[in-house]
Amino acid sequence: MATAARGASFALPALPRSGVVIPAMAATFLLLLTVLPLSMLILGSLQVEGREGLTLANYANVYSDPRTYRLLSNSFLYAVGTAVLALSLGTALAYIVERTNVPFRRAFFAVTLVPLIVPGIVSTIAWVYLASGKIGVINKAFMALLGLTDPPFEIYSLLGMIWAEGLHLSPLVFLVMVGAMRAMDPSLEEAAVTSGARPLRTLRTVTLPILMPALASGALIMFIRGLESFEVPALIGIPARVPVFTSEIYEALRRYPQDYGSAGSLGVGLLAISAVGVWWYGRLTRRAERFATITGKGYRPRTIELGSWRWPALAFLVLYLLIVVVMPFLVLLFVSLLPFYIPSLDMFQRLTLKNYVTVLEHPDTLLAARNSLLLAVSTATIAMALTAVIAWIVVRTRLPGRRILDLLAFLPIGIPGLVLAVALIFELISFPIPIYGTLIILVVAYVTRYMPYGMRTNSAAMLQLHHELEEAAAASGASWATTFRKIVVPLLWPSLVAGWIYVFVVSVRELSSSVLLVSHDSIVVSFVIFDLQVSGQSNAVAALSVLLVLSLVVVVGLTQRVSSRIGVKGG
Amino acid sequence: MAMLTVASLRKTYTTDRGGVRAVQGVSFTVEDGRFYTLLGPSGCGKTTTLRCIAGLERPEGGTIQLDDEVLSGDGRFVPPYDRDLGMVFQSYAIWPHMNVFDNVAFPLRVGRARATSAEVRKRVEEALALVGLEGLEDRPAPQLSGGQQQRLALARALVRKPRLLLLDEPLSNLDAKLRERMRIELRELQRRLGITTVYVTHDQGEALFLSHRVAVMHDGGIVQEGTPREIYRDPSTGFAADFVGNATFLAGDVVEDGIAALGGRVRCSMPKDLRPGEKGLLVLRPENVVVRGAPERRPNEFGGKLEIAAFLGDHLDCIVAVGDTLVRARAHPSVQLRRGQDVWVEFPVEHCVAMRDDGWRPRALQRSFGEDEE
Ligand SMILES: Nc1ncnc2c1ncn2[C@@H]1O[C@H](COP(=O)(O)OP(=O)(O)O)[C@@H](O)[C@H]1O
Ligand SMILES: [Mg+2]
């Protein structure tokens, strides 16, 4: 690892021209995508319509309002609760699946990836139908079965919001923690066991402390995701009167006249909080890397024998899948097949495909589907290509500014989608380029938002590639471009494809930037779902959601099949 | 007092591509206080055997016994944390979140019989002194050098004064000079403490240097077991001869008083069950082959051409082509021989003992690549 990570100094002398031009282009691009909108956001928040010059009036307005402090505490509680729920669920799952001999662990692994591709908007809507106090299926079932008079659950509450968002994020924690557990040298635990430590003690004294940096950084990322999330605050938080930063920014811009001043100064506040989180996260991951001890052999460490605890563990997994995958999907399927929604068993008599016909025949559906597909493909391609070059510069060269490039490409992880959209709106107000309401501005937003994922995939893969592989090509007379094309890209192919699929999926799911940036011609599927839900067309929403989830599963499945056939193995 | 008995041990791993029979019927006994080495190429099942002894793997057959206590087998399986042993891992497995003191103190704090903190301190200091790490108690573990981590792992394994010490290639991650020194220290330490030890390595030099007894493993089984001297001097199979040191293999039909090879007859002694007409194999160590610039008309003398004569300081490494057979010999560094000249090699009869030919042939090149692997 260490030697592979060392930069190759050949890069500069071997490519006098492209060695300067390409990094310079990449840097300019990055600046345009990140620093420019952020500066415009700050600048915009310092201006008041119809007045000259800069002023702190917006901040004074917003931050003297006691309501803002309720926002702050709501946002904070919501983000912390989400992080705690997602982290404990995801970590417990990862431990059970990765480190114990629970039955069917392989099958489980495949299934947990499904919720990863379900858009947040879809799972939020599903939870409304499952656990709303008035119409929730679960509530009705409990009330009927136990003879209760009041609904036991209420999704329209802070706890309900935490529940919906925490469950939605838990598969991500699962993946991260599985990675951390795999990166851990199994002999660290074995050394504890052969020293006389029993399994629980080993877990407490060795496993958890070693996973601590990964856990802490996972918690921070979940906290940031919670702060930034839009779907749950908008669809559950607003009706429940639990406003948080994102829903408040959204409402400021939906009001008439639009309140750019509040949106801007709230956006800057949110940005500041998540920037602290990101900075802390960066510190923690560096510590995590120091702890990571890579094992020599690729065998899975011996699993913990659960004995009679195997069945409770399996029950936990099954329950999780029921709650996170099966129930949300079934409830949407149910609603999508009803002429109108009443949570009652009698409705099974009246199932109909009418909603699907309506949705598919609506011209907006096709337009949105086309736009979403186009956007996802271009975003994934541009983001992966751009970050491949940037990652190469950061990992391989000794260019003076490369750390800044790294930072810039990572920065958007801390920019909430909604705040980015506000920033882009400010930018387009100042520079009247006619791209507002087009697909172009959406691509810009998406690429900015998802660059960090591409960056992480690409630089991790690049670190694994020994730099001598490229040096050998250069020594054989290949130019930089040829080396990149013939050596770097083929070797990175598996991770490029994996990253591409991921960015594709998250682009289709994207809502929080789109919601402020789309126009009638540039609507996307997630926005259509959101819009239909807000306007109360629940059965059409359900049908469209089911269609979207199914097509995402099919697309991801197919891409993975195809790419595994053409990809280079290993890496 | 601790005697380890392993009988008919079997372990199969299940993988995606089916079962891997890692260990198939391994049996051996380590007497009290002895240093016992499992020697073999990468993938032959050494680590698996050791991990079964530690209880980190659950064997599907055979028994493992420490003195009278059955650790594994006969329906019993003592979990690793209840086995009285210390283990040193190939990666050292030093816990990065603890300092040196806490690493070493760990076994004293978690085991059945907890020690008082004064006693812990005393025993940790003793253990650190044993391996020469005194005064580093407060150092964070990740700040140690490779050699220091190795010593730390050893101190941690010894601090409980276990009945059995297990070591998996502990020296393979050190550079050559340090390995040489640790080898000496390890030998001294084991002899001084008299702790029953099982050691795993693919390095024959290490095995011969350290051990009271060596078991040569191949494909999940033990092919030969004995003292280092026996293993080196009287290999019982072609594989063992090839793996434990360099050798020239002469194969041919058994004839009266020798075997037919090198276009004539090579005289040698013969095991009783090897009869004329059967296939025999003669294994010659380079130091037992004499090279001269002129014939002396002695028995087992053959003429050839000197293909390579490389000066290695303490000896001259020679390869002589006799017909189309390459014979490896070791000559005194003062001998004046030139490449390409005619030479005569002699195989002194007292060093020539044939064995039944099992078809194994040296794979010199492959082996020297293979050694770099682990
Ligand atoms: N956890 C495991 N899962 C599957 N196969 C394994 C595992 N550990 C070892 N093996 C296989 O078992 C055989 C013996 O391995 P090992 O005992 O590690 O050999 P050695 O230590 O002699 O190199 C090898 O073929 C190896 O690939
Ligand atoms: Mg091994």
PDB file of N, CA and C in Angstrom, chain A residues 106 185 187-199 201-202 205-207 209-210 290-291 293-294 297 299 302 305, chain B residues 16 51 54-58 80-82 85 87 89 91 93-98 106-107 109-112 114 142 156 160:
ATOM      1  N   ARG A 106     -25.396 -15.193   2.917  1.00  0.00           N
ATOM      2  CA  ARG A 106     -25.102 -14.752   1.542  1.00  0.00           C
ATOM      3  C   ARG A 106     -26.308 -14.130   0.877  1.00  0.00           C
ATOM      4  N   ASP A 185      -7.574  -6.701  10.310  1.00  0.00           N
ATOM      5  CA  ASP A 185      -6.800  -7.938  10.320  1.00  0.00           C
ATOM      6  C   ASP A 185      -7.453  -8.917  11.297  1.00  0.00           C
ATOM      7  N   SER A 187      -6.437 -11.478  12.608  1.00  0.00           N
ATOM      8  CA  SER A 187      -5.596 -12.029  13.666  1.00  0.00           C
ATOM      9  C   SER A 187      -5.555 -11.115  14.887  1.00  0.00           C
ATOM     10  N   LEU A 188      -6.010  -9.856  14.742  1.00  0.00           N
ATOM     11  CA  LEU A 188      -6.098  -9.007  15.933  1.00  0.00           C
ATOM     12  C   LEU A 188      -7.086  -9.595  16.927  1.00  0.00           C
ATOM     13  N   GLU A 189      -8.201 -10.089  16.405  1.00  0.00           N
ATOM     14  CA  GLU A 189      -9.185 -10.716  17.289  1.00  0.00           C
ATOM     15  C   GLU A 189      -8.704 -12.083  17.746  1.00  0.00           C
ATOM     16  N   GLU A 190      -8.076 -12.783  16.826  1.00  0.00           N
ATOM     17  CA  GLU A 190      -7.605 -14.119  17.185  1.00  0.00           C
ATOM     18  C   GLU A 190      -6.558 -14.047  18.279  1.00  0.00           C
ATOM     19  N   ALA A 191      -5.744 -13.000  18.226  1.00  0.00           N
ATOM     20  CA  ALA A 191      -4.731 -12.848  19.265  1.00  0.00           C
ATOM     21  C   ALA A 191      -5.404 -12.636  20.616  1.00  0.00           C
ATOM     22  N   ALA A 192      -6.530 -11.943  20.624  1.00  0.00           N
ATOM     23  CA  ALA A 192      -7.243 -11.741  21.889  1.00  0.00           C
ATOM     24  C   ALA A 192      -7.800 -13.071  22.384  1.00  0.00           C
ATOM     25  N   VAL A 193      -8.369 -13.835  21.463  1.00  0.00           N
ATOM     26  CA  VAL A 193      -8.974 -15.104  21.857  1.00  0.00           C
ATOM     27  C   VAL A 193      -7.919 -16.070  22.380  1.00  0.00           C
ATOM     28  N   THR A 194      -6.780 -16.140  21.688  1.00  0.00           N
ATOM     29  CA  THR A 194      -5.749 -17.052  22.171  1.00  0.00           C
ATOM     30  C   THR A 194      -5.088 -16.512  23.435  1.00  0.00           C
ATOM     31  N   SER A 195      -5.322 -15.239  23.756  1.00  0.00           N
ATOM     32  CA  SER A 195      -4.816 -14.723  25.027  1.00  0.00           C
ATOM     33  C   SER A 195      -5.777 -15.038  26.165  1.00  0.00           C
ATOM     34  N   GLY A 196      -6.909 -15.642  25.844  1.00  0.00           N
ATOM     35  CA  GLY A 196      -7.831 -16.031  26.900  1.00  0.00           C
ATOM     36  C   GLY A 196      -9.088 -15.188  26.979  1.00  0.00           C
ATOM     37  N   ALA A 197      -9.299 -14.275  26.019  1.00  0.00           N
ATOM     38  CA  ALA A 197     -10.491 -13.421  26.086  1.00  0.00           C
ATOM     39  C   ALA A 197     -11.677 -14.134  25.455  1.00  0.00           C
ATOM     40  N   ARG A 198     -12.810 -14.111  26.147  1.00  0.00           N
ATOM     41  CA  ARG A 198     -14.025 -14.714  25.610  1.00  0.00           C
ATOM     42  C   ARG A 198     -14.615 -13.814  24.517  1.00  0.00           C
ATOM     43  N   PRO A 199     -15.551 -14.371  23.724  1.00  0.00           N
ATOM     44  CA  PRO A 199     -16.038 -13.614  22.558  1.00  0.00           C
ATOM     45  C   PRO A 199     -16.550 -12.211  22.891  1.00  0.00           C
ATOM     46  N   ARG A 201     -15.881 -10.307  25.384  1.00  0.00           N
ATOM     47  CA  ARG A 201     -14.794  -9.463  25.833  1.00  0.00           C
ATOM     48  C   ARG A 201     -13.915  -9.047  24.643  1.00  0.00           C
ATOM     49  N   THR A 202     -13.709  -9.983  23.726  1.00  0.00           N
ATOM     50  CA  THR A 202     -12.948  -9.657  22.517  1.00  0.00           C
ATOM     51  C   THR A 202     -13.651  -8.558  21.734  1.00  0.00           C
ATOM     52  N   THR A 205     -13.073  -5.312  23.855  1.00  0.00           N
ATOM     53  CA  THR A 205     -11.725  -4.774  24.052  1.00  0.00           C
ATOM     54  C   THR A 205     -10.939  -4.629  22.758  1.00  0.00           C
ATOM     55  N   VAL A 206     -11.284  -5.401  21.754  1.00  0.00           N
ATOM     56  CA  VAL A 206     -10.480  -5.328  20.523  1.00  0.00           C
ATOM     57  C   VAL A 206     -11.326  -4.884  19.320  1.00  0.00           C
ATOM     58  N   THR A 207     -12.392  -5.634  19.021  1.00  0.00           N
ATOM     59  CA  THR A 207     -13.134  -5.350  17.790  1.00  0.00           C
ATOM     60  C   THR A 207     -13.686  -3.929  17.768  1.00  0.00           C
ATOM     61  N   PRO A 209     -13.062  -1.165  19.678  1.00  0.00           N
ATOM     62  CA  PRO A 209     -12.081  -0.066  19.639  1.00  0.00           C
ATOM     63  C   PRO A 209     -11.416   0.091  18.270  1.00  0.00           C
ATOM     64  N   ILE A 210     -11.164  -1.050  17.611  1.00  0.00           N
ATOM     65  CA  ILE A 210     -10.496  -0.934  16.309  1.00  0.00           C
ATOM     66  C   ILE A 210     -11.451  -0.402  15.257  1.00  0.00           C
ATOM     67  N   ARG A 290      -4.933   4.991   9.625  1.00  0.00           N
ATOM     68  CA  ARG A 290      -3.751   4.595  10.386  1.00  0.00           C
ATOM     69  C   ARG A 290      -4.022   3.268  11.109  1.00  0.00           C
ATOM     70  N   PHE A 291      -5.253   3.052  11.508  1.00  0.00           N
ATOM     71  CA  PHE A 291      -5.609   1.838  12.231  1.00  0.00           C
ATOM     72  C   PHE A 291      -5.774   0.636  11.311  1.00  0.00           C
ATOM     73  N   THR A 293      -5.404  -2.321   9.305  1.00  0.00           N
ATOM     74  CA  THR A 293      -4.290  -3.230   9.123  1.00  0.00           C
ATOM     75  C   THR A 293      -4.722  -4.211   8.053  1.00  0.00           C
ATOM     76  N   ILE A 294      -4.031  -4.168   6.955  1.00  0.00           N
ATOM     77  CA  ILE A 294      -4.440  -4.997   5.833  1.00  0.00           C
ATOM     78  C   ILE A 294      -3.884  -6.404   6.035  1.00  0.00           C
ATOM     79  N   LYS A 297      -3.706 -12.527   3.544  1.00  0.00           N
ATOM     80  CA  LYS A 297      -4.522 -13.410   2.724  1.00  0.00           C
ATOM     81  C   LYS A 297      -5.943 -12.918   2.659  1.00  0.00           C
ATOM     82  N   TYR A 299      -8.733 -14.506   2.886  1.00  0.00           N
ATOM     83  CA  TYR A 299      -9.810 -15.337   3.412  1.00  0.00           C
ATOM     84  C   TYR A 299     -10.670 -14.552   4.375  1.00  0.00           C
ATOM     85  N   ARG A 302     -12.552 -16.374  10.351  1.00  0.00           N
ATOM     86  CA  ARG A 302     -13.423 -17.391  10.900  1.00  0.00           C
ATOM     87  C   ARG A 302     -14.638 -16.713  11.541  1.00  0.00           C
ATOM     88  N   GLU A 305     -19.240 -18.531  16.205  1.00  0.00           N
ATOM     89  CA  GLU A 305     -20.302 -19.529  16.224  1.00  0.00           C
ATOM     90  C   GLU A 305     -21.367 -19.105  17.220  1.00  0.00           C
TER      91      GLU A 305
ATOM     92  N   ASP B  16     -16.032 -21.161  -2.269  1.00  0.00           N
ATOM     93  CA  ASP B  16     -16.940 -21.062  -3.411  1.00  0.00           C
ATOM     94  C   ASP B  16     -16.689 -22.182  -4.415  1.00  0.00           C
ATOM     95  N   ARG B  51      -3.422 -23.577  13.582  1.00  0.00           N
ATOM     96  CA  ARG B  51      -4.670 -22.943  14.015  1.00  0.00           C
ATOM     97  C   ARG B  51      -5.622 -23.962  14.644  1.00  0.00           C
ATOM     98  N   ALA B  54      -4.459 -24.280  18.124  1.00  0.00           N
ATOM     99  CA  ALA B  54      -4.858 -23.114  18.910  1.00  0.00           C
ATOM    100  C   ALA B  54      -6.352 -23.108  19.186  1.00  0.00           C
ATOM    101  N   GLY B  55      -7.108 -23.847  18.379  1.00  0.00           N
ATOM    102  CA  GLY B  55      -8.558 -23.820  18.530  1.00  0.00           C
ATOM    103  C   GLY B  55      -9.211 -22.756  17.681  1.00  0.00           C
ATOM    104  N   LEU B  56      -8.441 -22.140  16.785  1.00  0.00           N
ATOM    105  CA  LEU B  56      -9.008 -21.110  15.913  1.00  0.00           C
ATOM    106  C   LEU B  56      -9.753 -21.734  14.742  1.00  0.00           C
ATOM    107  N   GLU B  57      -9.436 -23.001  14.460  1.00  0.00           N
ATOM    108  CA  GLU B  57     -10.219 -23.740  13.475  1.00  0.00           C
ATOM    109  C   GLU B  57     -10.748 -24.984  14.172  1.00  0.00           C
ATOM    110  N   ARG B  58     -11.887 -25.456  13.710  1.00  0.00           N
ATOM    111  CA  ARG B  58     -12.469 -26.647  14.293  1.00  0.00           C
ATOM    112  C   ARG B  58     -12.210 -27.798  13.327  1.00  0.00           C
ATOM    113  N   PRO B  80     -10.620 -21.654  22.082  1.00  0.00           N
ATOM    114  CA  PRO B  80      -9.245 -21.149  22.184  1.00  0.00           C
ATOM    115  C   PRO B  80      -8.976 -20.398  23.480  1.00  0.00           C
ATOM    116  N   TYR B  81      -9.995 -19.658  23.988  1.00  0.00           N
ATOM    117  CA  TYR B  81      -9.725 -18.856  25.178  1.00  0.00           C
ATOM    118  C   TYR B  81      -9.586 -19.711  26.426  1.00  0.00           C
ATOM    119  N   ASP B  82      -9.926 -20.991  26.331  1.00  0.00           N
ATOM    120  CA  ASP B  82      -9.712 -21.855  27.493  1.00  0.00           C
ATOM    121  C   ASP B  82      -8.515 -22.775  27.310  1.00  0.00           C
ATOM    122  N   LEU B  85      -2.320 -21.442  26.102  1.00  0.00           N
ATOM    123  CA  LEU B  85      -1.259 -21.307  25.112  1.00  0.00           C
ATOM    124  C   LEU B  85      -0.992 -19.849  24.777  1.00  0.00           C
ATOM    125  N   MET B  87       0.307 -17.439  21.390  1.00  0.00           N
ATOM    126  CA  MET B  87       0.470 -17.583  19.940  1.00  0.00           C
ATOM    127  C   MET B  87       1.044 -16.308  19.349  1.00  0.00           C
ATOM    128  N   PHE B  89       1.425 -14.425  15.738  1.00  0.00           N
ATOM    129  CA  PHE B  89       0.864 -14.482  14.389  1.00  0.00           C
ATOM    130  C   PHE B  89       1.847 -13.921  13.373  1.00  0.00           C
ATOM    131  N   SER B  91       1.318 -11.758  11.131  1.00  0.00           N
ATOM    132  CA  SER B  91       1.228 -10.296  11.020  1.00  0.00           C
ATOM    133  C   SER B  91       1.494  -9.627  12.366  1.00  0.00           C
ATOM    134  N   ALA B  93      -0.161  -9.108  14.780  1.00  0.00           N
ATOM    135  CA  ALA B  93      -1.446  -8.821  15.434  1.00  0.00           C
ATOM    136  C   ALA B  93      -1.275  -8.001  16.697  1.00  0.00           C
ATOM    137  N   ILE B  94      -0.458  -6.976  16.623  1.00  0.00           N
ATOM    138  CA  ILE B  94      -0.334  -6.052  17.746  1.00  0.00           C
ATOM    139  C   ILE B  94      -1.540  -5.115  17.715  1.00  0.00           C
ATOM    140  N   TRP B  95      -2.207  -4.948  18.852  1.00  0.00           N
ATOM    141  CA  TRP B  95      -3.392  -4.089  18.853  1.00  0.00           C
ATOM    142  C   TRP B  95      -2.997  -2.631  18.760  1.00  0.00           C
ATOM    143  N   PRO B  96      -3.440  -1.978  17.699  1.00  0.00           N
ATOM    144  CA  PRO B  96      -2.952  -0.607  17.452  1.00  0.00           C
ATOM    145  C   PRO B  96      -3.525   0.416  18.421  1.00  0.00           C
ATOM    146  N   HIS B  97      -4.618   0.076  19.116  1.00  0.00           N
ATOM    147  CA  HIS B  97      -5.222   1.064  20.003  1.00  0.00           C
ATOM    148  C   HIS B  97      -4.686   0.958  21.425  1.00  0.00           C
ATOM    149  N   MET B  98      -3.667   0.133  21.636  1.00  0.00           N
ATOM    150  CA  MET B  98      -3.116   0.009  22.990  1.00  0.00           C
ATOM    151  C   MET B  98      -1.620   0.316  22.941  1.00  0.00           C
ATOM    152  N   PHE B 106      -2.612  -7.680  28.439  1.00  0.00           N
ATOM    153  CA  PHE B 106      -3.939  -8.168  28.069  1.00  0.00           C
ATOM    154  C   PHE B 106      -4.220  -9.606  28.528  1.00  0.00           C
ATOM    155  N   PRO B 107      -3.330 -10.558  28.205  1.00  0.00           N
ATOM    156  CA  PRO B 107      -3.636 -11.941  28.598  1.00  0.00           C
ATOM    157  C   PRO B 107      -3.765 -12.111  30.102  1.00  0.00           C
ATOM    158  N   ARG B 109      -5.076  -9.935  32.071  1.00  0.00           N
ATOM    159  CA  ARG B 109      -6.280  -9.259  32.539  1.00  0.00           C
ATOM    160  C   ARG B 109      -7.560  -9.945  32.114  1.00  0.00           C
ATOM    161  N   VAL B 110      -7.500 -10.752  31.076  1.00  0.00           N
ATOM    162  CA  VAL B 110      -8.748 -11.327  30.570  1.00  0.00           C
ATOM    163  C   VAL B 110      -8.923 -12.797  30.930  1.00  0.00           C
ATOM    164  N   GLY B 111      -7.871 -13.466  31.318  1.00  0.00           N
ATOM    165  CA  GLY B 111      -7.942 -14.918  31.469  1.00  0.00           C
ATOM    166  C   GLY B 111      -8.747 -15.327  32.685  1.00  0.00           C
ATOM    167  N   ARG B 112      -8.790 -16.618  32.900  1.00  0.00           N
ATOM    168  CA  ARG B 112      -9.528 -17.182  34.028  1.00  0.00           C
ATOM    169  C   ARG B 112      -9.002 -16.624  35.341  1.00  0.00           C
ATOM    170  N   ARG B 114      -7.326 -13.958  37.105  1.00  0.00           N
ATOM    171  CA  ARG B 114      -6.905 -12.568  36.985  1.00  0.00           C
ATOM    172  C   ARG B 114      -5.797 -12.290  37.981  1.00  0.00           C
ATOM    173  N   PRO B 142       1.586   1.258  17.466  1.00  0.00           N
ATOM    174  CA  PRO B 142       1.892   1.476  16.045  1.00  0.00           C
ATOM    175  C   PRO B 142       3.236   2.150  15.808  1.00  0.00           C
ATOM    176  N   ARG B 156       3.934 -10.913  24.556  1.00  0.00           N
ATOM    177  CA  ARG B 156       2.523 -11.095  24.858  1.00  0.00           C
ATOM    178  C   ARG B 156       2.163 -12.579  24.910  1.00  0.00           C
ATOM    179  N   ARG B 160       1.775 -15.060  30.029  1.00  0.00           N
ATOM    180  CA  ARG B 160       0.952 -15.909  30.897  1.00  0.00           C
ATOM    181  C   ARG B 160       1.690 -17.155  31.341  1.00  0.00           C
TER     182      ARG B 160
END
